[in-house]
Tab-separated table of C-alpha atoms and ligand atoms in Angstrom:
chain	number	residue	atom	x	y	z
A	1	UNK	CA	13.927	-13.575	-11.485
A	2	UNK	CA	13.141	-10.409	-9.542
A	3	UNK	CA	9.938	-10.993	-7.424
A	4	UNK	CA	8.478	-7.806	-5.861
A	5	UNK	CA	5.505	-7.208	-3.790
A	6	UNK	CA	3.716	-3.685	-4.035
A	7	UNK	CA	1.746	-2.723	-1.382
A	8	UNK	CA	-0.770	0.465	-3.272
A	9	UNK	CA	-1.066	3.316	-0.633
A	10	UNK	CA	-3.779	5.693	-3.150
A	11	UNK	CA	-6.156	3.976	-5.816
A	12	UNK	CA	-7.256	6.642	-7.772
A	13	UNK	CA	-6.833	7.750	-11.448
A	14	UNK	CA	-2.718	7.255	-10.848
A	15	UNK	CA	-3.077	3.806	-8.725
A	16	UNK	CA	-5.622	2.279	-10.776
A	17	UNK	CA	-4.468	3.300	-14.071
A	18	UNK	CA	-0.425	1.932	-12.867
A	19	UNK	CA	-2.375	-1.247	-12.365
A	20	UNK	CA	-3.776	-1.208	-15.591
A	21	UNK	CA	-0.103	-0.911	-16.961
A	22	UNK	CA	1.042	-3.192	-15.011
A	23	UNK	CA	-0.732	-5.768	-16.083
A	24	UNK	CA	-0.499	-4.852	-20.048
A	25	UNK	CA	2.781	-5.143	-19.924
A	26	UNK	CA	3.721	-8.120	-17.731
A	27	UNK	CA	4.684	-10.092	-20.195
A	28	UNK	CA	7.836	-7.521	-21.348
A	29	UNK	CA	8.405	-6.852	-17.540
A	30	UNK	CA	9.452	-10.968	-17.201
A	31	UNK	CA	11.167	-11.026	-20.743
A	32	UNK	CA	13.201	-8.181	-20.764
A	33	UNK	CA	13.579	-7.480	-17.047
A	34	UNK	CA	13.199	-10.723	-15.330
A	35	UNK	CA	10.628	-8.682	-12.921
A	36	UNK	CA	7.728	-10.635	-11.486
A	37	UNK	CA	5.170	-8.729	-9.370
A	38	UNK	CA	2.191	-8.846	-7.365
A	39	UNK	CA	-0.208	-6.255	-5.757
A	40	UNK	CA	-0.547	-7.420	-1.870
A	41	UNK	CA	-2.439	-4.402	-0.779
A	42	UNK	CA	-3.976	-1.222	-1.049
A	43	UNK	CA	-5.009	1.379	1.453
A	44	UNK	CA	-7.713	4.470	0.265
A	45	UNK	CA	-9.157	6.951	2.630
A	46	UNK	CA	-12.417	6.685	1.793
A	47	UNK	CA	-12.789	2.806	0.307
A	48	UNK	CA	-11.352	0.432	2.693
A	49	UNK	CA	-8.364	-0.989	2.910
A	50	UNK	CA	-7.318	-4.660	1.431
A	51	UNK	CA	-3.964	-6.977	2.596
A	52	UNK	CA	-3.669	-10.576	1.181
A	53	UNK	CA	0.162	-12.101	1.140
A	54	UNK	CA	-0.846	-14.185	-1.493
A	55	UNK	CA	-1.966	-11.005	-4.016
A	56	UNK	CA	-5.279	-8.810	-4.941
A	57	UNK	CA	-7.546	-9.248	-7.500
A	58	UNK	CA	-6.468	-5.904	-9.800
A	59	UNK	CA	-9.698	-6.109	-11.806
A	60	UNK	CA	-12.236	-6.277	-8.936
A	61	UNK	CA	-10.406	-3.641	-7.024
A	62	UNK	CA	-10.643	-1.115	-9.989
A	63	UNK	CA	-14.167	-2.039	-10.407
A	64	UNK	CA	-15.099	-1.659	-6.594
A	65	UNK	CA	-12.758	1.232	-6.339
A	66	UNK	CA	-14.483	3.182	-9.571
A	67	UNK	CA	-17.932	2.405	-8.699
A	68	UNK	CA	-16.995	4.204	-5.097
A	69	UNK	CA	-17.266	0.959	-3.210
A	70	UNK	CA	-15.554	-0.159	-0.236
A	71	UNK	CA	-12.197	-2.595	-0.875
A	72	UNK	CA	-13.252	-5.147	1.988
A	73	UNK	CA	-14.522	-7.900	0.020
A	74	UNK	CA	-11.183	-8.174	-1.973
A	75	UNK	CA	-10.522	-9.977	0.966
A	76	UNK	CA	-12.080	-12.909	2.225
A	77	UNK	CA	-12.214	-15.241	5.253
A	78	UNK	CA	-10.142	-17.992	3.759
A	79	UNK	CA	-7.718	-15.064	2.909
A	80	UNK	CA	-6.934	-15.244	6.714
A	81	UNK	CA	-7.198	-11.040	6.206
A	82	UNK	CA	-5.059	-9.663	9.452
A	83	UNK	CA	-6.262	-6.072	8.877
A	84	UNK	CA	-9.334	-4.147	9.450
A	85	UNK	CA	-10.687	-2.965	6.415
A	86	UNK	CA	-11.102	0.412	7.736
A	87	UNK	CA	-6.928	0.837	8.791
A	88	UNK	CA	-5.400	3.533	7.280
A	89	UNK	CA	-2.649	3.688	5.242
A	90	UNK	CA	-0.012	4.088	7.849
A	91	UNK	CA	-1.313	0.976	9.807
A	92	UNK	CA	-1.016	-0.622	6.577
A	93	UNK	CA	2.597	0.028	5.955
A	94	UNK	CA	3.290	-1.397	9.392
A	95	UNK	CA	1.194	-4.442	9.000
A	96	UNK	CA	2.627	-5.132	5.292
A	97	UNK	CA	6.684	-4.869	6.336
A	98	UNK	CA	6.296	-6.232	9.580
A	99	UNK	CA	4.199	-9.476	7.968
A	100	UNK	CA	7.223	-9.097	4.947
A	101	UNK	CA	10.231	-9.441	6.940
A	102	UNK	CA	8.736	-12.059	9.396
A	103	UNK	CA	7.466	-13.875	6.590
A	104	UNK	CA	10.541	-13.801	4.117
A	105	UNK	CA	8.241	-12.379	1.199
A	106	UNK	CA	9.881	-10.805	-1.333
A	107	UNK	CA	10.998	-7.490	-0.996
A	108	UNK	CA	8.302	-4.706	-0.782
A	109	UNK	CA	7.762	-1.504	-3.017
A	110	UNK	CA	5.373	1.284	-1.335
A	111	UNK	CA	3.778	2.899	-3.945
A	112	UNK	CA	2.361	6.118	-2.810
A	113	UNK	CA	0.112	7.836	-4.663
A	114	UNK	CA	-2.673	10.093	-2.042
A	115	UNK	CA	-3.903	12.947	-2.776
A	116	UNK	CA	-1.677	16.294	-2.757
A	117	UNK	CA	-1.204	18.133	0.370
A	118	UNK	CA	0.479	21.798	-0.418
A	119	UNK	CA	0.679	22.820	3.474
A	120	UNK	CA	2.507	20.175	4.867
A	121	UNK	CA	3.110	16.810	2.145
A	122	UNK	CA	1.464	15.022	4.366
A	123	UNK	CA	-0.283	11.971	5.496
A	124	UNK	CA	2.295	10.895	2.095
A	125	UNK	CA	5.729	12.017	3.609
A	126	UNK	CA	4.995	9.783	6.755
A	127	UNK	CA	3.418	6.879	4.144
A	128	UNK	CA	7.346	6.958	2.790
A	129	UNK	CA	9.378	7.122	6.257
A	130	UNK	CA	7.116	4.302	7.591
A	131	UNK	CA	7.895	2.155	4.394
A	132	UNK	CA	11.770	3.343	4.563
A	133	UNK	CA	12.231	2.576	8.086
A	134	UNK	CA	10.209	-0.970	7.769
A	135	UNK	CA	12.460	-2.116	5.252
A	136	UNK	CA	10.327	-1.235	1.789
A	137	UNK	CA	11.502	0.387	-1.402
A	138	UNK	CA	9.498	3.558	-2.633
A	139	UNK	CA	7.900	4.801	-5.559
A	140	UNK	CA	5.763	7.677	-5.873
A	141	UNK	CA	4.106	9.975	-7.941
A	142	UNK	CA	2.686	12.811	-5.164
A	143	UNK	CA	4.735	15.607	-5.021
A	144	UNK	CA	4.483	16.198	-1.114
A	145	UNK	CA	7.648	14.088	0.179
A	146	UNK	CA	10.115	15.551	-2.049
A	147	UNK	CA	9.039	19.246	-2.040
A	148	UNK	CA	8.596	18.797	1.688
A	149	UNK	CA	10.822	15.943	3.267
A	150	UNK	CA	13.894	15.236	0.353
A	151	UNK	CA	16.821	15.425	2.398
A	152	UNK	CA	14.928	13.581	5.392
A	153	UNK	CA	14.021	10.963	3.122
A	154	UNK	CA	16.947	10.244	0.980
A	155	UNK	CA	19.179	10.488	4.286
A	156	UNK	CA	16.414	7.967	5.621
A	157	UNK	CA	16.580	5.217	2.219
A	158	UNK	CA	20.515	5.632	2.787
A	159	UNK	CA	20.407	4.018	6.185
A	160	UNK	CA	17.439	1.429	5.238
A	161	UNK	CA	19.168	0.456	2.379
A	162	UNK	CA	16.160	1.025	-0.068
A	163	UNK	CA	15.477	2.914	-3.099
A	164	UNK	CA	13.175	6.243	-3.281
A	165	UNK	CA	12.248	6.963	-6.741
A	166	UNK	CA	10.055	9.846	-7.896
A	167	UNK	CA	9.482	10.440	-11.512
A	168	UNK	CA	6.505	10.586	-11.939
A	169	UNK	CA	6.212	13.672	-9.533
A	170	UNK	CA	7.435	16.458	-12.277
A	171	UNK	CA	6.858	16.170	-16.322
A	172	UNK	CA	4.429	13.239	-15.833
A	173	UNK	CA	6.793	10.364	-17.691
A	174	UNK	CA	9.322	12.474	-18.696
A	175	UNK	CA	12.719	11.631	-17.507
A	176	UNK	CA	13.485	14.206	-15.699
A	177	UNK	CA	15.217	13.076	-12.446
A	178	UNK	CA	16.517	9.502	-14.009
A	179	UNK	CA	17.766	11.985	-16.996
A	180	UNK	CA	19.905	13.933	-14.465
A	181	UNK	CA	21.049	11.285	-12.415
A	182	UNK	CA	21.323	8.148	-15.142
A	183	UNK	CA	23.338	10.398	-18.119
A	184	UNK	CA	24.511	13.782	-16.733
A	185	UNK	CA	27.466	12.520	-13.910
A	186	UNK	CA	29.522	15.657	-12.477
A	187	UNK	CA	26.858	18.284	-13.909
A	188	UNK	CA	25.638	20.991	-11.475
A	189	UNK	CA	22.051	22.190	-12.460
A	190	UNK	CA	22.812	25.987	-11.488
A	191	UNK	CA	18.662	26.608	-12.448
A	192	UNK	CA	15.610	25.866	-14.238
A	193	UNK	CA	12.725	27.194	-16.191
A	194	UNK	CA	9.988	25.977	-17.409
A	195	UNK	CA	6.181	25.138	-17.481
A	196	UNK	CA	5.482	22.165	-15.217
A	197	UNK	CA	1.430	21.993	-15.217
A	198	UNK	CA	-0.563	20.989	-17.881
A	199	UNK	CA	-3.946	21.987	-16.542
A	200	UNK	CA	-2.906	25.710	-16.944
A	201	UNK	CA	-1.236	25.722	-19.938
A	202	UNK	CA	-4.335	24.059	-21.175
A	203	UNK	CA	-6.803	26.695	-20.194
A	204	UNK	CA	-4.364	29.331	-21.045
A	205	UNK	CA	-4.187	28.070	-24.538
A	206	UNK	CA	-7.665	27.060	-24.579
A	207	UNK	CA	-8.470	31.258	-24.113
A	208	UNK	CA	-6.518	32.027	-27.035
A	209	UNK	CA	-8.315	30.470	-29.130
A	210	UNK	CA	-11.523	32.240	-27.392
A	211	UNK	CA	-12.863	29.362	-25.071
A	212	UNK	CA	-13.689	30.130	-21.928
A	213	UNK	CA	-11.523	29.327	-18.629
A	214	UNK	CA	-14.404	27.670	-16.863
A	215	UNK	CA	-14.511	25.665	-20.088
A	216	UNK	CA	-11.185	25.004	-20.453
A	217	UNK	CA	-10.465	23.541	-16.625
A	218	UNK	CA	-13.633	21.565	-16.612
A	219	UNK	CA	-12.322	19.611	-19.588
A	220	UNK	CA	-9.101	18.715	-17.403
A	221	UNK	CA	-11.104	17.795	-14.688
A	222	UNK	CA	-13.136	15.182	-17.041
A	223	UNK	CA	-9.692	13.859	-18.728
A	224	UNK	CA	-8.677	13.124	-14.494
A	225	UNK	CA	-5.583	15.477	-15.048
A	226	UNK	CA	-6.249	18.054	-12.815
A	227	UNK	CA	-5.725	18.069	-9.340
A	228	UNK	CA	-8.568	16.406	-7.338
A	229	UNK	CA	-9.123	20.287	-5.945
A	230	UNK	CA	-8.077	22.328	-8.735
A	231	UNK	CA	-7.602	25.357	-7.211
A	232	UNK	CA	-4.464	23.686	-6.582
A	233	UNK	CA	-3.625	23.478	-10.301
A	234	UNK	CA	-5.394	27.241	-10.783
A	235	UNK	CA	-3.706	29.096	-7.899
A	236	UNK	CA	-0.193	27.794	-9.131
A	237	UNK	CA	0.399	25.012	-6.063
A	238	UNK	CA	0.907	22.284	-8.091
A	239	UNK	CA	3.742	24.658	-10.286
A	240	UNK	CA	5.304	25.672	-7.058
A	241	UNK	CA	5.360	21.782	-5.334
A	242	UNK	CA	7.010	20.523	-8.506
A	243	UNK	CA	9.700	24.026	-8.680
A	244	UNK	CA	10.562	22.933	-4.944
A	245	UNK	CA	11.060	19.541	-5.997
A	246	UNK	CA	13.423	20.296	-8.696
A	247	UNK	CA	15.139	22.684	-6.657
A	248	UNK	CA	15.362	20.345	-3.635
A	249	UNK	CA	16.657	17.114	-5.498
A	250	UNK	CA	18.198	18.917	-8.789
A	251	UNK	CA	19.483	21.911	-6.920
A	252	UNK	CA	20.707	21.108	-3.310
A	253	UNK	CA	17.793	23.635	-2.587
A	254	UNK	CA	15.522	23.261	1.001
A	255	UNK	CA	12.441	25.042	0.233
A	256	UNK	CA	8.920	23.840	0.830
A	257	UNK	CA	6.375	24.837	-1.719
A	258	UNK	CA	5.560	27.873	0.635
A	259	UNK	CA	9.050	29.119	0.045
A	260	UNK	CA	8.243	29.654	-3.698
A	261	UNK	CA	6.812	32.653	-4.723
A	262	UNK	CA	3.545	32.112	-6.306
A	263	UNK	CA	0.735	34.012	-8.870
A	264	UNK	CA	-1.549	31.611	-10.168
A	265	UNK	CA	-3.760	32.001	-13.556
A	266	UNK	CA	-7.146	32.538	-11.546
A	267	UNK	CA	-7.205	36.278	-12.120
A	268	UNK	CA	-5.529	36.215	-15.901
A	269	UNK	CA	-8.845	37.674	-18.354
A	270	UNK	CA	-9.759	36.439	-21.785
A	271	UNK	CA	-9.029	39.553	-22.922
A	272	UNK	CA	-5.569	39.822	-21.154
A	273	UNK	CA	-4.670	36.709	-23.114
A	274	UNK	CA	-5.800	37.830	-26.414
A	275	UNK	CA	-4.315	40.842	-26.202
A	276	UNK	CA	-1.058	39.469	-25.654
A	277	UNK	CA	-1.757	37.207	-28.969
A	278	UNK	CA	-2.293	40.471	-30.829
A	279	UNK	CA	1.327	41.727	-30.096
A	280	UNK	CA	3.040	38.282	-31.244
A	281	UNK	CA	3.156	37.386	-27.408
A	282	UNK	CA	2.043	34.734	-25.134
A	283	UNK	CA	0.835	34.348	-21.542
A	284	UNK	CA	1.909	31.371	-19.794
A	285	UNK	CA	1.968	30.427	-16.582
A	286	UNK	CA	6.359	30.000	-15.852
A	287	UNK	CA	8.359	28.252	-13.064
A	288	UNK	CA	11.378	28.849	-12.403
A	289	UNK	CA	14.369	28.402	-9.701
A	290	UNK	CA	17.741	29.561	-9.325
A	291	UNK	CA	20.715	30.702	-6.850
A	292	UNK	CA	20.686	34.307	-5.726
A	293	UNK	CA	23.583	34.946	-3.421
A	294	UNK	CA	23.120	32.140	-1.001
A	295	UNK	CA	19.261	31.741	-1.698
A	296	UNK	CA	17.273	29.739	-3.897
A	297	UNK	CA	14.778	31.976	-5.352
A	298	UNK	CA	11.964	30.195	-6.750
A	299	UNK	CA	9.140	31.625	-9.081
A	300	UNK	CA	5.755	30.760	-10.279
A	301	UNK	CA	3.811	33.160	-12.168
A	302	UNK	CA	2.233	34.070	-15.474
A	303	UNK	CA	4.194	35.590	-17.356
A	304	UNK	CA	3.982	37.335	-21.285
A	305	UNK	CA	6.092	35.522	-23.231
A	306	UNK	CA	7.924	36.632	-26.668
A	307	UNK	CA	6.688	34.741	-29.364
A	308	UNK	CA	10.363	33.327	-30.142
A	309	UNK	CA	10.927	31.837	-26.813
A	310	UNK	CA	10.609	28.131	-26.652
A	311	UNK	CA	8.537	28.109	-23.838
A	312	UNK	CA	5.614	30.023	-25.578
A	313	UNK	CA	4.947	27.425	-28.309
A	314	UNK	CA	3.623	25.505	-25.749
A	315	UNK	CA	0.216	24.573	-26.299
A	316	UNK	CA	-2.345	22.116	-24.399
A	317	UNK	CA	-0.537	19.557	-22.366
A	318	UNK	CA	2.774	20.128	-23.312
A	319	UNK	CA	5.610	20.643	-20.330
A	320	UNK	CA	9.053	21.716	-21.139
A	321	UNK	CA	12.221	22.481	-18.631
A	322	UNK	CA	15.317	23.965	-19.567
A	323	UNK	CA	17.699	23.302	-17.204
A	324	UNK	CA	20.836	25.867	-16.553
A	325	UNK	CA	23.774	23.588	-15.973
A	326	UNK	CA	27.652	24.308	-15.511
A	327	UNK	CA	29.060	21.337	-18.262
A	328	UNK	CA	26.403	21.536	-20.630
A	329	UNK	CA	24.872	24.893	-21.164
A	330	UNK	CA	20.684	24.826	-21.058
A	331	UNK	CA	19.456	21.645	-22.080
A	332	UNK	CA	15.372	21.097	-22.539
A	333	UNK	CA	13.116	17.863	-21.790
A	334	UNK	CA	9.902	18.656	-23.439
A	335	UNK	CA	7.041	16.329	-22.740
A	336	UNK	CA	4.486	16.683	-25.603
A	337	UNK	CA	2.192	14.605	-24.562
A	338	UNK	CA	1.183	14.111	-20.807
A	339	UNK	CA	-1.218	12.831	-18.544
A	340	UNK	CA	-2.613	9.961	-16.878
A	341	UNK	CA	-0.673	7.025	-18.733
A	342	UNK	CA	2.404	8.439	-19.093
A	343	UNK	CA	2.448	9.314	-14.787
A	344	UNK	CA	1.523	5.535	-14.765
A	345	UNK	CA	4.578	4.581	-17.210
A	346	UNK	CA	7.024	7.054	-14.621
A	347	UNK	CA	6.068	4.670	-11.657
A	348	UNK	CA	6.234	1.382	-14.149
A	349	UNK	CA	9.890	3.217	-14.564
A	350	UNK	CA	10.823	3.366	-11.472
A	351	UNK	CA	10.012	0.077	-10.590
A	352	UNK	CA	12.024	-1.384	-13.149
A	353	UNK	CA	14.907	0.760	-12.226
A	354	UNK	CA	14.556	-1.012	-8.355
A	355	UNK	CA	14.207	-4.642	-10.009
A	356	UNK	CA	17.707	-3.614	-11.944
A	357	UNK	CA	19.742	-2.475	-8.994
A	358	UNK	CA	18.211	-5.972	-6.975
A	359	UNK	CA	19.255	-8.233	-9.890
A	360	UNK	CA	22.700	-6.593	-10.190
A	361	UNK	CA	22.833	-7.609	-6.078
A	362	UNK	CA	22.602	-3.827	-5.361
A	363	UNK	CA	21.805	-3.813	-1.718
A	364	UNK	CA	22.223	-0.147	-0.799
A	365	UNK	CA	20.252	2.662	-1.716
A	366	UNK	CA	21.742	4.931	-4.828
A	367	UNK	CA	22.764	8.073	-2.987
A	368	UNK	CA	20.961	11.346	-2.887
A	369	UNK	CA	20.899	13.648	-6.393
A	370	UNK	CA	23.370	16.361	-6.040
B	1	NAP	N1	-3.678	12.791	-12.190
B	1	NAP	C1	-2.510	13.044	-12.778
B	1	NAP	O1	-2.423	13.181	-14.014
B	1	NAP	C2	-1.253	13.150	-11.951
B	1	NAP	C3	-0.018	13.358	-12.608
B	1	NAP	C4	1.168	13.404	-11.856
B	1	NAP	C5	1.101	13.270	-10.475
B	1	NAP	N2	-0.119	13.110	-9.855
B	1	NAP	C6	-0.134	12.959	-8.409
B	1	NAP	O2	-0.501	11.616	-8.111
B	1	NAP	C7	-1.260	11.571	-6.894
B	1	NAP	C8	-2.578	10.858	-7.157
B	1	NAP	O3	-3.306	11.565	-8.138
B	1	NAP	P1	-4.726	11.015	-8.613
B	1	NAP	O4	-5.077	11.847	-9.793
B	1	NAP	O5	-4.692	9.536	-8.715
B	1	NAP	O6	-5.639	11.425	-7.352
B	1	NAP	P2	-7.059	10.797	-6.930
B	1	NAP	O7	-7.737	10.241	-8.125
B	1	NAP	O8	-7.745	11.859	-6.153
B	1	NAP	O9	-6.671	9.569	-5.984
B	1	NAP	C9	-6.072	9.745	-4.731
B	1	NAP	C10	-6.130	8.421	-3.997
B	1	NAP	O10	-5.481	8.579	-2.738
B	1	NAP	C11	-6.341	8.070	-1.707
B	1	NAP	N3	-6.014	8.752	-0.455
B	1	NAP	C12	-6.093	10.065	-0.165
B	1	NAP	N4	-5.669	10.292	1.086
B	1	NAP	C13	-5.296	9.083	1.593
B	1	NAP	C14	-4.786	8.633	2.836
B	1	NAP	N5	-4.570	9.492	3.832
B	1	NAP	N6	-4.532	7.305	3.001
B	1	NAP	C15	-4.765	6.425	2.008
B	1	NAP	N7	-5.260	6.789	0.804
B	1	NAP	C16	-5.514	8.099	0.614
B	1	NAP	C17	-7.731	8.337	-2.212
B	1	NAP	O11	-8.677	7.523	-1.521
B	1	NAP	P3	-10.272	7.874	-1.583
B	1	NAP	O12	-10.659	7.788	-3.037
B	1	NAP	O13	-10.888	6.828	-0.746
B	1	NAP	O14	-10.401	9.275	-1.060
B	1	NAP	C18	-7.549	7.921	-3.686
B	1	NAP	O15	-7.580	6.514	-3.786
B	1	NAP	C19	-1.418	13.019	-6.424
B	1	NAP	O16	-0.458	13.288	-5.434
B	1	NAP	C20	-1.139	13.833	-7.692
B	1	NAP	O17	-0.592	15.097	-7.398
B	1	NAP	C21	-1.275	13.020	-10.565
């Protein structure tokens, strides 16, 4: 049996809806993967911060977390807690792999899900280091570290030993990364293309069928799949954080979402949109990523669409990528369903894929995607 400890760095609608998961499907995780888990604590910025060795209460913390209330009481006296409830995330991280390796726990996963940062992938790209260097594996779903930090990071899991996984940064569930790095050995991805956020291809489908953007984006916001600010989603951020990841793990690329060149949707009219409808055509909001010369060019923007490319029969929630490769031609992962569960399932994924590698005695860390 696999025993891991996760230690929950972000307890929003990602954390709390991987813990829901997590506990659904327990029972398969033992059976089929001998993987036995406990959450030993979680750091928030605004709601506290809880650490007990001997595991959390999952369905008090999502009811204090939802109801906006602070984490402390998950921990009591007789829990002998060691950390202030108000410690950060970082102090965290130190506190849980220092306690971990002194203590002979099992071995720790960081899973790091904060909010996006599109200047700098921060405090999250120093959340993963600190876990790296301390001797934890990591799983994550916030874009920041790898648009920001890949080469850092993988170079820094290499020397720990540990595994950093990231699915459930691009596509949601869809295997994206594990596809690439699982089933395609000796293929170069030469490029990409492809519509990576749901939010806008929501609204931008929404307007064709004559609801209005406002509309449209406050729906996402109810469903919890847009951004917490979603003029990150609107103004193409989120698009150009997930092109730079592709490009930076996919690619061999070192950009920063900065690097990409960016048009978001917040300008695009109703009656641009239905226009484009009238001449067979659609507008959707495309990312894309390839080699010029020796520079990766990377693109968001809308852009009018031909009726007959796949890309334009994209409606609602759907995300597709068609990635240019050397072996293989264009191959496509379309997602056509996405959202909250299925980012949950990408971390569940990753977790399993760091309980395999430990029960095959795996000690070092795969190395970094091409
Ligand atoms: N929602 C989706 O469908 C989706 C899909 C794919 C990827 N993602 C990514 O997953 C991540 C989480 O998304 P979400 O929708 O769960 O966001 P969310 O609901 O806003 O939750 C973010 C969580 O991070 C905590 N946090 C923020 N800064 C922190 C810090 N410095 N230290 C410790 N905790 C901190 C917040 O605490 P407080 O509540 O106390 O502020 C909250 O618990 C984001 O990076 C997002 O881009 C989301």
């Amino acid at each position: 049996m696999v025993y891991l400890d996760l230690l929950l760095v972000g307890f929003g609608r990602v954390g709390r809806r991987f813990t829901e998961l997590l506990e659904e499907q327990s029972v398969r995780l033992r059976g089929e993967y001998d993987l036995s888990w406990r959450v030993v604590g979680i750091a928030t910025r605004r709601h506290g911060t809880a650490y007990d060795a001997r595991g959390l209460d999952l369905v008090k913390a999502r009811r204090l977390a939802g109801a906006g209330a602070s984490l402390a009481s998950l921990t009591g006296a007789e829990s002998g807690r060691t950390i202030a409830a108000e410690a950060s995330g970082l102090a965290l991280i130190r506190h849980a792999t220092a306690e971990s390796a002194a203590r002979r726990m099992p071995q720790l996963v960081v899973v790091e899900t904060t909010t996006l940062d599109v200047e700098r992938g921060q405090p999250a790209t120093d959340h993963v280091m600190a876990a790296l260097r301390g001797g934890a594996h990591v799983v994550t779903a916030n874009k920041g570290p790898v648009a920001f930090a890949y080469r850092e990071i993988a170079s820094a899991a290499g020397v720990a030993r540990r595994r950093f996984l990231f699915e459930g940064t691009v596509m949601d569930g869809a295997p994206l990364f594990s596809l690439v790095r699982e089933t395609l050995p000796g293929v170069r991805v030469l490029g990409f293309r492809g519509i990576l956020n749901a939010t806008t291809n929501y609204v931008l489908t929404a307007m064709e069928e004559g609801r209005s953007f406002e509309r449209a984006l406050s729906d996402m916001q109810e469903a919890g799949i847009a951004e917490a600010d979603a003029s990150l989603d609107i103004d193409g951020w989120d698009a150009a954080a997930k092109t730079a990841a592709i490009a930076n793990v996919l690619m061999r690329g070192s950009v920063t979402p900065r690097g990409i060149e960016r048009t978001g949707i917040r300008d695009i009219s109703s009656k641009r949109v239905l226009d484009a409808v009238s001449r067979g055509r659609r507008v959707r909001l495309v990312a894309s990523a390839e080699w010029v010369d020796d520079r990766l060019a990377g693109r968001v923007a809308p852009v009018e669409l031909d009726e007959a490319d796949p890309l334009a029969r994209l409606a609602g929630l759907q995300n597709e990528v068609v990635l240019k490769t050397d072996l293989l031609g264009p191959i496509g992962i379309l997602q056509l369903d996405g959202g909250l569960a299925q980012t949950a399932y990408a971390l569940l994924a990753d977790l399993v894929t760091i309980a395999k590698g430990l029960s095959r005695g795996e000690t070092s860390a795969a190395p970094p995607l091409r």
